[in-house]
């Protein structure tokens, strides 16, 4: 497949507007402005684009819900809080091709009737902030942002808001709270952001990669776009592969490429010719898979059928030398650290899990610890305020399910690891 | 009911508003769902996860009932074996790091966590890891924070921000490190209302005042009413072995710092326990017989020698209606003069209870717009302030604030008019309303007011003549305006109603031949027919020597204005009834010890004109007696027939003689239109452009200050000089 989203990423200085323009940036704007906003929404619906942030919500539907709410003041927020461990896809667009994102946001804003946009950038991307701010300044200077864009009477203002370093702010309602200057904690839904989001106004929140797809959908038409990749969730998908592979990196492939193809064809197989032990297919909160799952298609529905989730498409590959207790420990530590503390099960449950894992790591595992871990997961399950707590138990449940022997060995031997 | 949805909760079908939550619907169905973080005072939050329920055909196994709106034909189960287990697990999580120090926790017996753990029968926990140790924080005045006991329900954080607009408490850190804290963990610097302590479901917030003073199940409770400002908040005295140990709000109403913590003044060492008489220049203890003989003899001598009108009486804003009634009756019938008044009339707005009758405070939040002409309202009448905040934070109404400084209302105002006084603000606002002149905030305010169909106008405590007419013009320009005057002192309205006025008998019945003869026959005595001197005229008369004796019940003129000391020194004879040896009492010839409002029964009338009953929580201190009984004893000794066994006997007489109170039930408000002075130009305030009475300048914050009594509250004196806001 010819690269779309990452087309300009390899071009030197493509984050400069002049270079980007030479390579087709902002080409879809005038086509979009030639359509009625409702037709832009319909085009995206025809493309059956699903959100790339992890939940896979149909983007066109999200837009339609917001566009339908009466009122002139609406917001478009770009979720650039790429915090899911293992995920590196958005960073490439933010660093190398910010104009693709800006173009996508201007079109989205036009479609939903929002004249104000914010890019909520994760704190840990310090380099991106300068690049984005420069890109926005250039886009203003060239008239792709601001008042009366392309002389078509479309207004769109855009600025960057830097987060304060919390995983939870990738959750859309916590992101809104944080943007409003409040503590990063998820909000009660309903009301959903589409009707009452930022500052209680209708708001659409899309992931960087989702918004970056928009210019192509407008450019090639929704029907043509829908023919790319998996039928249930078409389009290109950026997979970020890390771990024990020969060529880790970011790969743009059609949605639904198999795990085997990603690891063995594109990433050159497992390092040192070792055997594959485990794969996390979509970031830290997606259940761990094993070698037996290698032929799963990497799209939303196929992965759910396989007992996991596409998440952000961050593939983490582990070879046979890896002790899965260590892996679960690291992930649980992350979630316990990032739990916002609002709801009881997530706050207390992740902390308890972390205490048990810390014991295991110190060689102080006890008979019955596996049952205890499953008990805690059961305690947390289905009761949390937001998906963080539900995600936090996935590494525990799936690692015990597939690699119980690792736990038993750890408890028996009492090995201390760091 | 129009626009409802049908919901079935545990087999009980109810029709509810579509905006209701499942928890609301369950309440309506009479089904109890256990909660920790939900509270009627607050927006839903959904953090504790105790209130989970099961919804038929829902993709989710469990649904939180406090945050989930109902849907038509929803079928909800609030108790299943799975739900029981789920709640039990949540409780197990909450107990992981919760210290099990119930035996020394002030909340024990009244703790929602303790009750739930008992209800769900938790046994030994599977949690055997190390417990977190979080030290308590005892840095603050009045309130202690036992951080380890906190279940992070956020109620204190939310009540402080949503209800009080103070926002002193907030969450800091995250995950297991989350805690409720102040800015940089400094000591509390807030209104010290104690609402956070009241709303805390566990023992994480406690008061220093109540610490180790008693167990909740050992307490006796007495319903009463706060006697500090005019709001008349209902409250409960909690006593142990006949001594008050705690005051709480009644039925989860609001109480401010004065109401909740200021009661300790009644235990102050300065309380008078025995009558005092002046012997060779010194006040010395005496028996009631000695003291009363001295009062009666001196009053009789002066009355016979110089006439009844050479005696004056100053009443109180703190005494009950019955006592105020008896005070004017005593002055009129036993002494025989209409010289009866209150100096507190210097501290109320012109037009109070003639032009500006207060609406019911609970209606403030229903208006489209609240226009606050007195920036200090939340300090002077805290409940009014709370209702204003409720209008904004709960009902999303607009607030227009006239304030040159900065306080909590600024934080929630839609529009702030930065003027030093209401008259300057109105000078610009009125033209803007009439002809659209004006710019900036004034234009914004005018636009908001023009759109509104109902406006609550908060009338300032000080209202000079000019401003009075401006406000009247303003009211004529607004649609659906209701006034809410600020009334600083608790029973000021009751004392007015009871005729502690030189020109009016109780119920604003003007001193006239008809009225006088009616009261004369009811009281079976001769009554003076000419109106008496008002408080200011009495002071002048003292200076000129035409008033020789003064009978003061529960007021301290010399304490609130040192300039009055030389005036009072001119008196031949001064009687003071009070609970403390005030500056004025120190000058008296006879001091009669009265009891505080915690030791007597009776009624008070709030600024809403609501009649409310107070009840004694303690026995009178020492030889002190209720003011009504002192008055009737003196009257009897002067030859008047007064035979009241209790305040309710006096209320019977009031109901018979005062039409406003004839069938006014306790708890209700008398209708403004029924007042004979309704809409008249009579001015019940003594304040005018020619008489400028300035408050004593103190370093005390208005919120914690209410004159003589608050200065003797240990708790309030620890916080009274805390700054307002920069």
mmCIF file of N, CA and C in Angstrom, chain B residues 215-264:
data_model
loop_
_atom_site.group_PDB
_atom_site.id
_atom_site.type_symbol
_atom_site.label_atom_id
_atom_site.label_comp_id
_atom_site.label_asym_id
_atom_site.label_seq_id
_atom_site.Cartn_x
_atom_site.Cartn_y
_atom_site.Cartn_z
ATOM 1 N N UNK B 215 -19.704 10.392 73.090
ATOM 2 C CA UNK B 215 -20.059 9.478 72.017
ATOM 3 C C UNK B 215 -21.431 9.860 71.531
ATOM 4 N N UNK B 216 -21.642 9.684 70.247
ATOM 5 C CA UNK B 216 -22.872 10.199 69.646
ATOM 6 C C UNK B 216 -24.122 9.561 70.264
ATOM 7 N N UNK B 217 -23.976 8.295 70.725
ATOM 8 C CA UNK B 217 -25.153 7.617 71.280
ATOM 9 C C UNK B 217 -25.442 8.031 72.729
ATOM 10 N N UNK B 218 -24.539 8.793 73.329
ATOM 11 C CA UNK B 218 -24.775 9.253 74.697
ATOM 12 C C UNK B 218 -25.365 10.658 74.752
ATOM 13 N N UNK B 219 -25.682 11.188 73.576
ATOM 14 C CA UNK B 219 -26.048 12.592 73.541
ATOM 15 C C UNK B 219 -27.563 12.790 73.559
ATOM 16 N N UNK B 220 -27.987 13.859 74.245
ATOM 17 C CA UNK B 220 -29.384 14.272 74.126
ATOM 18 C C UNK B 220 -29.441 15.432 73.159
ATOM 19 N N UNK B 221 -30.551 15.516 72.430
ATOM 20 C CA UNK B 221 -30.620 16.519 71.375
ATOM 21 C C UNK B 221 -31.789 17.476 71.603
ATOM 22 N N UNK B 222 -31.539 18.753 71.397
ATOM 23 C CA UNK B 222 -32.570 19.774 71.557
ATOM 24 C C UNK B 222 -32.629 20.616 70.290
ATOM 25 N N UNK B 223 -33.799 20.635 69.674
ATOM 26 C CA UNK B 223 -33.976 21.446 68.463
ATOM 27 C C UNK B 223 -34.069 22.911 68.867
ATOM 28 N N UNK B 224 -33.361 23.758 68.153
ATOM 29 C CA UNK B 224 -33.457 25.177 68.459
ATOM 30 C C UNK B 224 -33.131 25.995 67.214
ATOM 31 N N UNK B 225 -32.872 27.272 67.431
ATOM 32 C CA UNK B 225 -32.596 28.176 66.318
ATOM 33 C C UNK B 225 -31.397 29.024 66.702
ATOM 34 N N UNK B 226 -30.533 29.249 65.726
ATOM 35 C CA UNK B 226 -29.345 30.062 65.975
ATOM 36 C C UNK B 226 -29.749 31.501 66.248
ATOM 37 N N UNK B 227 -29.071 32.105 67.211
ATOM 38 C CA UNK B 227 -29.468 33.444 67.668
ATOM 39 C C UNK B 227 -28.405 34.488 67.321
ATOM 40 N N UNK B 228 -27.636 34.251 66.243
ATOM 41 C CA UNK B 228 -26.618 35.255 65.903
ATOM 42 C C UNK B 228 -27.097 36.267 64.874
ATOM 43 N N UNK B 229 -27.364 35.843 63.644
ATOM 44 C CA UNK B 229 -27.817 36.839 62.664
ATOM 45 C C UNK B 229 -29.279 36.616 62.344
ATOM 46 N N UNK B 230 -29.795 37.407 61.439
ATOM 47 C CA UNK B 230 -31.228 37.369 61.156
ATOM 48 C C UNK B 230 -31.702 36.167 60.352
ATOM 49 N N UNK B 231 -30.770 35.342 59.869
ATOM 50 C CA UNK B 231 -31.188 34.229 59.006
ATOM 51 C C UNK B 231 -32.040 33.215 59.751
ATOM 52 N N UNK B 232 -31.763 33.045 61.030
ATOM 53 C CA UNK B 232 -32.572 32.114 61.816
ATOM 54 C C UNK B 232 -32.418 30.671 61.384
ATOM 55 N N UNK B 233 -31.174 30.187 61.286
ATOM 56 C CA UNK B 233 -30.951 28.801 60.875
ATOM 57 C C UNK B 233 -31.353 27.856 62.001
ATOM 58 N N UNK B 234 -32.020 26.786 61.605
ATOM 59 C CA UNK B 234 -32.413 25.788 62.600
ATOM 60 C C UNK B 234 -31.216 24.932 62.972
ATOM 61 N N UNK B 235 -31.122 24.616 64.250
ATOM 62 C CA UNK B 235 -29.967 23.851 64.686
ATOM 63 C C UNK B 235 -30.335 22.938 65.839
ATOM 64 N N UNK B 236 -29.386 22.089 66.170
ATOM 65 C CA UNK B 236 -29.623 21.105 67.237
ATOM 66 C C UNK B 236 -28.496 21.235 68.255
ATOM 67 N N UNK B 237 -28.875 21.425 69.524
ATOM 68 C CA UNK B 237 -27.876 21.356 70.592
ATOM 69 C C UNK B 237 -27.712 19.905 70.973
ATOM 70 N N UNK B 238 -26.481 19.427 71.048
ATOM 71 C CA UNK B 238 -26.250 18.091 71.561
ATOM 72 C C UNK B 238 -25.642 18.233 72.949
ATOM 73 N N UNK B 239 -26.325 17.654 73.931
ATOM 74 C CA UNK B 239 -25.859 17.828 75.308
ATOM 75 C C UNK B 239 -25.505 16.487 75.917
ATOM 76 N N UNK B 240 -24.592 16.538 76.841
ATOM 77 C CA UNK B 240 -24.230 15.359 77.594
ATOM 78 C C UNK B 240 -24.179 15.777 79.051
ATOM 79 N N UNK B 241 -24.874 15.075 79.884
ATOM 80 C CA UNK B 241 -24.997 15.406 81.295
ATOM 81 C C UNK B 241 -25.347 16.879 81.484
ATOM 82 N N UNK B 242 -26.310 17.321 80.662
ATOM 83 C CA UNK B 242 -26.830 18.669 80.837
ATOM 84 C C UNK B 242 -25.945 19.790 80.330
ATOM 85 N N UNK B 243 -24.822 19.429 79.680
ATOM 86 C CA UNK B 243 -23.935 20.466 79.143
ATOM 87 C C UNK B 243 -23.874 20.308 77.632
ATOM 88 N N UNK B 244 -23.928 21.446 76.929
ATOM 89 C CA UNK B 244 -23.804 21.383 75.470
ATOM 90 C C UNK B 244 -22.389 20.920 75.131
ATOM 91 N N UNK B 245 -22.284 19.950 74.206
ATOM 92 C CA UNK B 245 -20.961 19.557 73.736
ATOM 93 C C UNK B 245 -20.792 19.824 72.247
ATOM 94 N N UNK B 246 -21.906 19.986 71.574
ATOM 95 C CA UNK B 246 -21.796 20.200 70.124
ATOM 96 C C UNK B 246 -23.078 20.820 69.616
ATOM 97 N N UNK B 247 -22.937 21.605 68.541
ATOM 98 C CA UNK B 247 -24.103 22.122 67.835
ATOM 99 C C UNK B 247 -24.023 21.649 66.399
ATOM 100 N N UNK B 248 -25.120 21.150 65.895
ATOM 101 C CA UNK B 248 -25.157 20.717 64.502
ATOM 102 C C UNK B 248 -26.347 21.351 63.819
ATOM 103 N N UNK B 249 -26.297 21.391 62.499
ATOM 104 C CA UNK B 249 -27.423 21.954 61.775
ATOM 105 C C UNK B 249 -28.583 20.969 61.836
ATOM 106 N N UNK B 250 -29.805 21.508 61.874
ATOM 107 C CA UNK B 250 -30.980 20.641 61.936
ATOM 108 C C UNK B 250 -31.301 20.154 60.532
ATOM 109 N N UNK B 251 -31.602 18.898 60.405
ATOM 110 C CA UNK B 251 -32.054 18.325 59.135
ATOM 111 C C UNK B 251 -31.132 18.706 57.979
ATOM 112 N N UNK B 252 -29.866 18.652 58.214
ATOM 113 C CA UNK B 252 -28.848 18.917 57.193
ATOM 114 C C UNK B 252 -28.970 20.305 56.559
ATOM 115 N N UNK B 253 -29.515 21.258 57.308
ATOM 116 C CA UNK B 253 -29.478 22.630 56.818
ATOM 117 C C UNK B 253 -28.070 23.158 56.940
ATOM 118 N N UNK B 254 -27.924 24.412 56.541
ATOM 119 C CA UNK B 254 -26.611 25.045 56.624
ATOM 120 C C UNK B 254 -26.435 25.709 57.986
ATOM 121 N N UNK B 255 -25.229 25.678 58.501
ATOM 122 C CA UNK B 255 -24.858 26.535 59.633
ATOM 123 C C UNK B 255 -23.516 27.175 59.309
ATOM 124 N N UNK B 256 -23.349 28.431 59.697
ATOM 125 C CA UNK B 256 -22.062 29.084 59.493
ATOM 126 C C UNK B 256 -21.200 28.865 60.739
ATOM 127 N N UNK B 257 -20.008 29.424 60.726
ATOM 128 C CA UNK B 257 -19.093 29.247 61.843
ATOM 129 C C UNK B 257 -19.660 29.748 63.161
ATOM 130 N N UNK B 258 -20.347 30.898 63.096
ATOM 131 C CA UNK B 258 -20.936 31.442 64.328
ATOM 132 C C UNK B 258 -21.951 30.476 64.904
ATOM 133 N N UNK B 259 -22.821 29.984 64.041
ATOM 134 C CA UNK B 259 -23.882 29.104 64.505
ATOM 135 C C UNK B 259 -23.342 27.787 65.028
ATOM 136 N N UNK B 260 -22.351 27.246 64.324
ATOM 137 C CA UNK B 260 -21.884 25.914 64.677
ATOM 138 C C UNK B 260 -20.914 25.925 65.852
ATOM 139 N N UNK B 261 -20.043 26.934 65.889
ATOM 140 C CA UNK B 261 -18.981 26.901 66.898
ATOM 141 C C UNK B 261 -19.118 27.984 67.968
ATOM 142 N N UNK B 262 -19.940 29.011 67.679
ATOM 143 C CA UNK B 262 -19.992 30.164 68.579
ATOM 144 C C UNK B 262 -20.776 29.941 69.852
ATOM 145 N N UNK B 263 -21.420 28.769 70.001
ATOM 146 C CA UNK B 263 -22.236 28.513 71.198
ATOM 147 C C UNK B 263 -21.405 28.471 72.469
ATOM 148 N N UNK B 264 -20.089 28.231 72.332
ATOM 149 C CA UNK B 264 -19.283 28.049 73.543
ATOM 150 C C UNK B 264 -19.222 29.320 74.391
#
